[in-house]
XYZ file of C-alpha atoms in Angstrom:
498
model
C 8.447 -35.698 11.577
C 9.587 -32.568 9.539
C 7.798 -29.262 9.765
C 5.535 -28.121 7.068
C 5.926 -24.922 5.245
C 3.056 -23.361 7.119
C 4.669 -24.412 10.550
C 7.854 -22.675 9.444
C 6.041 -19.570 8.342
C 4.150 -19.392 11.622
C 7.278 -19.964 13.671
C 8.925 -17.040 11.750
C 5.851 -14.785 12.338
C 5.809 -15.660 16.037
C 9.634 -14.805 16.247
C 8.951 -11.394 14.628
C 6.084 -10.677 16.899
C 8.192 -11.583 19.986
C 10.911 -9.361 18.807
C 8.530 -6.459 18.527
C 8.119 -6.387 22.342
C 11.460 -4.855 23.318
C 12.783 -1.599 24.650
C 12.792 -0.173 21.063
C 9.061 -0.679 20.889
C 8.585 1.318 24.067
C 10.726 4.167 22.762
C 8.730 4.321 19.574
C 5.507 4.496 21.499
C 6.984 7.167 23.666
C 8.063 9.313 20.651
C 4.577 8.892 19.174
C 2.912 10.169 22.454
C 5.467 13.059 22.477
C 4.367 14.168 19.042
C 0.715 14.155 20.051
C 1.420 16.279 23.126
C 3.395 18.803 21.120
C 0.419 19.356 18.914
C -1.420 21.115 21.785
C 1.047 24.044 22.362
C 1.540 24.174 18.562
C -2.106 24.757 17.890
C -2.319 27.293 20.792
C 0.526 29.327 19.377
C -0.842 29.231 15.804
C -4.546 29.612 16.400
C -4.477 31.861 19.559
C -7.582 32.810 21.539
C -10.152 31.995 18.917
C -13.692 30.540 19.168
C -13.835 26.780 19.841
C -10.206 26.637 20.783
C -10.698 23.607 23.048
C -12.518 21.572 20.379
C -9.845 22.481 17.729
C -7.039 21.452 20.123
C -8.736 18.179 20.887
C -9.424 17.495 17.239
C -5.809 18.421 16.435
C -4.549 15.682 18.696
C -7.009 13.137 17.295
C -6.006 14.182 13.666
C -2.272 13.763 14.567
C -3.136 10.318 15.905
C -4.921 9.394 12.677
C -1.968 10.722 10.639
C 0.494 8.540 12.694
C -1.767 5.514 11.757
C -1.808 6.412 8.153
C 1.944 6.542 8.104
C 2.174 3.190 9.888
C -0.273 1.362 7.570
C -1.063 3.047 4.305
C 2.454 4.017 3.263
C 3.675 0.432 3.541
C 1.708 -0.298 0.333
C 4.097 2.041 -1.606
C 7.432 1.056 0.010
C 6.781 -2.597 0.831
C 7.435 -4.119 -2.663
C 10.656 -2.213 -3.115
C 12.021 -3.297 0.220
C 10.903 -6.906 -0.275
C 12.610 -6.950 -3.653
C 15.894 -5.583 -1.977
C 15.833 -2.554 -4.254
C 15.866 -0.337 -1.141
C 16.996 -0.884 2.411
C 14.367 -0.342 5.159
C 16.159 2.867 6.215
C 16.411 4.141 2.689
C 12.676 3.383 2.125
C 11.720 5.267 5.326
C 13.686 8.302 4.381
C 12.413 8.467 0.805
C 8.834 7.848 1.788
C 8.905 10.331 4.691
C 10.155 13.156 2.550
C 7.917 12.357 -0.434
C 4.788 11.970 1.745
C 5.338 15.230 3.503
C 6.065 17.016 0.235
C 2.924 15.632 -1.318
C 0.767 16.651 1.617
C 2.173 20.164 1.865
C 2.394 20.973 -1.648
C -0.757 19.397 -3.168
C -2.930 18.175 -0.285
C -5.052 21.205 0.380
C -8.052 20.952 -2.045
C -8.688 17.267 -1.652
C -9.283 17.762 2.057
C -12.699 19.286 1.198
C -13.877 15.928 -0.236
C -13.445 14.194 3.110
C -14.600 17.292 5.025
C -17.992 17.482 3.357
C -18.156 15.084 0.372
C -19.325 12.085 2.325
C -21.584 13.652 4.976
C -23.844 16.680 4.345
C -23.091 19.239 7.175
C -26.539 20.791 6.991
C -28.100 17.514 8.076
C -26.621 18.039 11.555
C -28.615 19.939 14.164
C -25.915 22.553 14.915
C -22.150 23.091 14.625
C -21.569 21.406 18.018
C -23.287 18.162 16.764
C -21.216 18.373 13.643
C -18.016 18.773 15.423
C -18.804 15.766 17.689
C -19.664 13.724 14.664
C -16.307 14.607 12.941
C -14.357 13.914 16.161
C -16.083 10.541 16.637
C -15.392 9.624 12.890
C -11.826 10.540 13.027
C -11.099 8.838 16.424
C -12.932 5.641 15.391
C -11.015 5.470 12.077
C -7.702 6.028 13.866
C -8.429 3.275 16.443
C -9.409 0.740 13.786
C -6.389 1.563 11.657
C -4.216 1.237 14.750
C -5.706 -2.226 15.459
C -5.337 -3.327 11.898
C -1.679 -2.246 11.885
C -1.050 -4.211 15.060
C -2.685 -7.278 13.320
C -0.410 -6.775 10.303
C -3.398 -6.094 7.912
C -3.075 -3.203 5.338
C -6.477 -1.417 5.207
C -7.829 1.617 3.475
C -7.801 4.537 5.993
C -10.119 6.539 3.676
C -12.706 3.794 4.005
C -12.282 3.844 7.744
C -12.985 7.594 7.922
C -16.033 7.215 5.600
C -17.602 4.454 7.568
C -17.080 6.283 10.792
C -18.435 9.606 9.398
C -21.520 7.880 8.157
C -22.417 6.384 11.579
C -21.543 9.537 13.421
C -23.560 11.841 11.261
C -26.573 9.515 10.757
C -28.109 7.711 7.744
C -30.040 10.856 6.683
C -26.750 12.697 6.127
C -25.087 10.020 3.891
C -24.280 10.610 0.275
C -25.261 7.168 -0.882
C -23.883 7.619 -4.403
C -20.467 8.161 -2.966
C -20.975 5.257 -0.525
C -21.997 2.893 -3.307
C -18.810 3.689 -5.199
C -16.718 3.078 -2.066
C -18.358 -0.324 -1.614
C -17.662 -1.116 -5.400
C -14.068 -0.201 -4.878
C -13.572 -3.143 -2.342
C -13.868 -5.492 -5.336
C -12.698 -3.314 -8.205
C -9.484 -2.110 -6.741
C -7.761 -5.511 -5.866
C -9.006 -7.136 -9.030
C -7.860 -4.429 -11.297
C -4.440 -4.118 -9.492
C -3.881 -7.877 -9.353
C -4.922 -8.404 -12.977
C -2.731 -5.643 -14.350
C 0.257 -6.607 -12.322
C -0.097 -10.338 -13.289
C -0.448 -9.291 -16.880
C 2.644 -7.237 -17.022
C 4.649 -9.949 -15.165
C 3.422 -12.500 -17.718
C 4.510 -10.222 -20.538
C 7.985 -9.801 -18.992
C 8.371 -13.561 -18.432
C 7.381 -14.414 -21.988
C 9.335 -11.739 -23.741
C 12.539 -11.560 -21.598
C 12.971 -13.956 -18.592
C 12.034 -17.184 -20.540
C 14.123 -16.317 -23.586
C 17.488 -18.168 -24.124
C 19.118 -14.837 -25.030
C 17.911 -12.663 -22.142
C 20.348 -9.805 -22.835
C 19.047 -9.187 -26.294
C 15.482 -9.428 -25.149
C 16.155 -6.947 -22.257
C 17.740 -4.420 -24.701
C 14.608 -4.550 -26.760
C 11.863 -4.519 -24.143
C 13.232 -3.003 -20.822
C 13.371 0.583 -22.427
C 9.730 0.079 -23.576
C 8.587 -1.090 -20.120
C 10.301 1.715 -18.290
C 8.841 4.233 -20.776
C 5.373 2.890 -20.227
C 5.997 3.318 -16.421
C 7.236 6.884 -16.896
C 4.179 7.664 -19.015
C 1.791 6.162 -16.546
C 3.323 7.937 -13.536
C 3.199 11.378 -15.465
C -0.416 10.804 -16.217
C -1.030 9.588 -12.594
C 0.584 12.607 -11.039
C -1.203 15.117 -13.322
C -4.572 13.520 -13.046
C -4.310 12.552 -9.389
C -1.284 13.667 -7.345
C -0.886 17.202 -8.534
C -4.520 17.931 -9.656
C -4.878 20.169 -6.618
C -2.222 22.668 -7.611
C -2.352 22.298 -11.398
C -5.752 21.697 -13.076
C -5.197 19.934 -16.370
C -7.526 18.226 -18.763
C -7.161 14.674 -20.219
C -5.555 16.037 -23.417
C -2.851 17.931 -21.509
C -1.775 15.058 -19.232
C -2.040 12.597 -22.214
C 0.403 14.751 -24.321
C 2.677 15.189 -21.237
C 2.632 11.370 -20.517
C 3.537 10.540 -24.157
C 6.411 13.120 -24.227
C 7.852 11.836 -20.918
C 7.528 8.281 -22.077
C 9.459 9.130 -25.303
C 12.256 10.891 -23.337
C 12.645 8.117 -20.798
C 12.631 5.499 -23.528
C 15.713 7.170 -25.138
C 17.518 7.558 -21.755
C 16.808 3.992 -20.738
C 17.694 2.564 -24.081
C 21.172 4.077 -23.832
C 21.456 3.006 -20.211
C 20.501 -0.562 -20.955
C 22.837 -0.845 -23.864
C 25.778 0.247 -21.693
C 24.864 -2.152 -18.916
C 24.325 -5.068 -21.354
C 28.024 -5.126 -22.026
C 28.822 -6.307 -18.548
C 25.642 -8.267 -17.682
C 25.451 -11.971 -17.337
C 22.751 -13.793 -19.294
C 20.857 -14.659 -16.153
C 17.405 -13.900 -14.800
C 18.811 -12.193 -11.702
C 21.069 -9.901 -13.775
C 18.417 -8.818 -16.101
C 16.093 -8.183 -13.041
C 18.562 -5.695 -11.759
C 17.782 -3.382 -14.638
C 14.349 -2.679 -12.950
C 15.955 -1.528 -9.672
C 16.217 2.251 -10.369
C 12.786 2.510 -11.991
C 11.290 0.707 -9.012
C 12.926 3.235 -6.471
C 11.674 6.202 -8.514
C 8.209 4.737 -8.736
C 8.005 4.146 -4.984
C 8.909 7.754 -4.377
C 6.321 9.119 -6.778
C 3.623 6.826 -5.251
C 4.506 8.236 -1.880
C 4.229 11.768 -3.186
C 0.847 11.141 -4.737
C -0.332 9.270 -1.565
C 0.658 12.112 0.566
C -1.188 14.578 -1.680
C -4.463 12.527 -1.578
C -4.475 10.476 1.641
C -3.577 13.345 3.919
C -7.259 14.194 3.650
C -8.090 11.108 5.717
C -6.172 12.578 8.728
C -6.941 16.268 8.364
C -10.189 16.346 6.325
C -12.435 16.039 9.356
C -9.993 18.207 11.286
C -10.352 21.009 8.656
C -14.141 20.697 8.869
C -14.036 20.978 12.689
C -11.760 24.126 12.471
C -14.339 25.817 10.133
C -17.373 24.632 12.072
C -15.866 25.862 15.384
C -16.037 29.469 14.069
C -19.708 29.394 13.227
C -22.943 28.593 15.010
C -24.530 26.751 12.146
C -23.103 24.638 9.255
C -24.348 24.485 5.796
C -23.987 22.032 2.940
C -22.376 24.657 0.853
C -19.984 26.046 3.423
C -16.521 26.759 2.060
C -13.860 24.607 3.800
C -10.785 26.747 4.326
C -7.681 24.599 5.028
C -5.332 26.339 7.308
C -1.634 25.639 6.615
C -1.013 24.320 10.237
C -3.546 21.586 9.535
C -1.546 20.238 6.624
C 1.594 20.491 8.750
C -0.003 18.247 11.430
C -0.945 15.781 8.750
C 2.254 15.765 6.932
C 4.484 15.457 10.023
C 2.156 12.815 11.554
C 2.303 10.586 8.404
C 6.081 10.824 8.212
C 6.620 10.146 11.839
C 4.138 7.386 11.923
C 5.888 5.825 8.992
C 9.374 5.978 10.681
C 8.220 4.813 14.021
C 5.622 2.230 13.162
C 5.850 1.578 9.548
C 8.397 -1.245 9.289
C 5.934 -3.893 10.395
C 3.500 -3.399 7.495
C 6.400 -2.795 5.090
C 7.732 -6.225 5.807
C 4.203 -7.783 5.668
C 3.423 -6.334 2.202
C 6.890 -6.752 0.847
C 7.973 -10.113 2.205
C 5.212 -12.128 3.901
C 2.634 -12.511 1.170
C 4.894 -13.754 -1.524
C 8.542 -13.494 -2.520
C 9.357 -10.353 -4.501
C 12.175 -9.399 -6.696
C 12.766 -6.082 -8.762
C 10.673 -7.473 -11.666
C 7.653 -8.494 -9.633
C 7.852 -5.317 -7.479
C 8.064 -3.221 -10.674
C 4.859 -4.918 -11.835
C 3.165 -3.978 -8.624
C 4.239 -0.304 -8.941
C 3.253 0.015 -12.547
C -0.070 -1.637 -11.755
C -0.826 1.032 -9.089
C -0.346 3.863 -11.491
C -2.060 2.207 -14.419
C -4.989 1.103 -12.410
C -5.722 4.604 -11.050
C -5.590 6.037 -14.550
C -7.825 3.295 -16.068
C -10.308 3.555 -13.130
C -10.398 7.434 -13.443
C -11.142 7.116 -17.151
C -13.942 4.698 -16.484
C -15.306 6.618 -13.549
C -14.560 3.753 -11.187
C -13.641 4.282 -7.500
C -10.412 2.615 -6.353
C -8.313 2.386 -3.255
C -4.571 2.678 -3.350
C -4.256 0.297 -0.511
C -6.318 -2.426 -2.197
C -4.566 -1.797 -5.573
C -1.052 -2.421 -4.154
C -1.921 -5.419 -2.111
C -3.912 -6.811 -4.988
C -0.904 -6.341 -7.122
C 1.284 -8.320 -4.776
C -1.150 -11.184 -4.759
C -1.548 -10.996 -8.563
C 2.247 -11.383 -9.221
C 2.379 -14.098 -6.574
C -0.458 -16.188 -7.983
C 0.867 -15.854 -11.548
C 4.288 -16.983 -10.389
C 2.724 -19.928 -8.650
C 0.808 -20.836 -11.742
C 3.894 -20.592 -13.954
C 5.939 -22.744 -11.639
C 3.242 -25.506 -11.224
C 2.275 -25.510 -14.951
C 5.838 -25.845 -16.188
C 6.775 -28.463 -13.722
C 10.323 -29.495 -12.693
C 12.767 -31.728 -14.334
C 13.088 -35.110 -12.552
C 16.362 -35.697 -10.907
C 18.515 -38.373 -12.497
C 20.155 -40.608 -9.912
C 23.374 -42.509 -10.670
C 23.091 -46.193 -11.275
C 24.543 -48.238 -8.248
C 26.019 -51.564 -9.157
C 26.121 -54.584 -6.873
C 28.905 -57.169 -6.358
C 27.560 -59.173 -9.356
C 27.852 -56.057 -11.625
C 24.073 -55.819 -11.843
C 22.188 -52.562 -10.985
C 20.886 -52.455 -7.464
C 17.168 -51.989 -7.313
C 15.835 -50.522 -4.127
C 12.313 -51.021 -3.068
C 10.859 -47.353 -2.575
C 9.256 -46.468 0.716
C 5.438 -45.940 0.072
C 5.336 -43.148 2.602
C 8.140 -41.231 1.101
C 6.605 -41.697 -2.372
C 3.325 -40.240 -1.200
C 5.018 -37.278 0.378
C 6.993 -36.593 -2.720
C 3.965 -36.782 -4.920
C 2.024 -34.436 -2.679
C 4.922 -31.952 -2.654
C 5.430 -32.041 -6.408
C 1.721 -31.860 -7.165
C 1.414 -28.245 -6.374
C 3.717 -25.611 -4.883
C 2.145 -22.783 -2.988
C 4.060 -19.537 -3.401
C 1.425 -17.245 -1.869
C 0.689 -17.431 1.850
C -3.071 -18.050 2.016
C -3.426 -17.036 5.608
C -2.455 -13.371 4.751
C -5.110 -13.303 1.961
C -7.724 -14.426 4.512
C -6.693 -11.823 7.167
C -6.406 -8.921 4.765
C -9.707 -9.740 2.956
C -11.488 -9.982 6.372
C -9.945 -6.618 7.434
C -11.086 -4.988 4.258
C -14.699 -6.265 4.575
C -15.120 -5.181 8.188
C -13.244 -1.806 7.913
C -16.431 0.299 7.153
C -18.931 -1.344 9.411
C -16.514 -1.750 12.345
C -15.307 1.835 12.221
C -18.922 2.906 11.802
C -20.050 1.093 14.841
C -17.219 2.347 16.832
C -17.920 5.879 15.650
C -21.533 5.621 16.625
C -20.581 4.467 20.194
C -18.058 7.374 20.526
C -20.603 9.888 19.322
C -23.096 8.777 21.922
C -20.427 8.983 24.597
C -19.347 12.431 23.540
C -23.067 13.632 23.605
C -23.404 12.406 27.071
C -20.076 13.781 28.356
C -20.079 17.061 26.520
C -23.820 17.641 26.478
């Protein structure tokens, strides 16, 4: 009896998991531990003999551990589609993402740290600075442990949600900003639906206007420059409104004008490039899809920069709060959170090292295991990420970059599945076999084979459902699980540290 598609998929996954337990895995773990150990002398050299040095050093190691996990988990959402579409090799993706993540964290990551430092939990609700430090340590460690477990399971999760849930439990219900928490809970549903819907809508437009046309080259010359210009405009707005907002404060009018200007410039450049490429392109879907490769690579790099600028706060936000609280006896809700440069260095290096050492697993999961991607589908996911953030920001809706990207992958996968099943496939015409009497030979069909053929042709599944279930479950339990773990760690720290 032949194996089902699910059996084959599970066999491949088992093979990949088995391959992970090799000497290379041991070396990567060793390098990760080495990075964490080097944080101790680095902090001692930078901070010197200052108040609360021991707490700062311990928190620095925990923050570095969290940064490693962010690199291993979160960054895969930006690079996974490009790798799955074969627009980038894994090595190329790791290099680009590591550089762009570090640049985003160091150049534009300082101000956003204060949101994680004191935006979720009110410091004045804590008894004293020692209690606040323990709460932040418990939150950071719990979030890091959960993200590590999720990465091992192959589930992309929101590291910001993990930090939030842990911070709430460690600080106590009375310290929670429930308006912020309500928005975070809403983002569990809003982010993947918006990301998936926009990605599917863009893919449907490309299929109808380009890929399903008889003359694909002419259609591509008309629409590809428009689509790439929209991506350029969206990413310009995305970077000004989100990624660079910490170093350059702009209003909606400024980044709207900048986005339109960049879109017009890129349209002209792309129009000329596509016209030249059209002279040597074949009139095939694969050839036309190759026109999206370079925009896809650029978008992955920009997403990584914006991610580094914003999500470094998940690693070093609580660390920055601990550094500030260690220097004072009491903490207040209006305390100014100064972000030392060395804190951003720990976060930036940790994210980049975590990506290189442990990121390939989630990159393959997002880019290859959910559904099959090509440059067109991956382009739709990348564009969806930028557009969703802009739309959500304009509407005042909270979103998660992780949920947007994964929702986009599922969105293009389900749309592709719907297109294939709704259009159907042409029946194969078999040659007529003549018998000795010159009459056609009629074979009695096997009922079992007919039943299997009917089941197979009834509906093709192009999205692996088991990943949808695993990822959805991981998203739902991120906040409560990290919160419960943080509460336990906080109690232990109180008992041990007094």
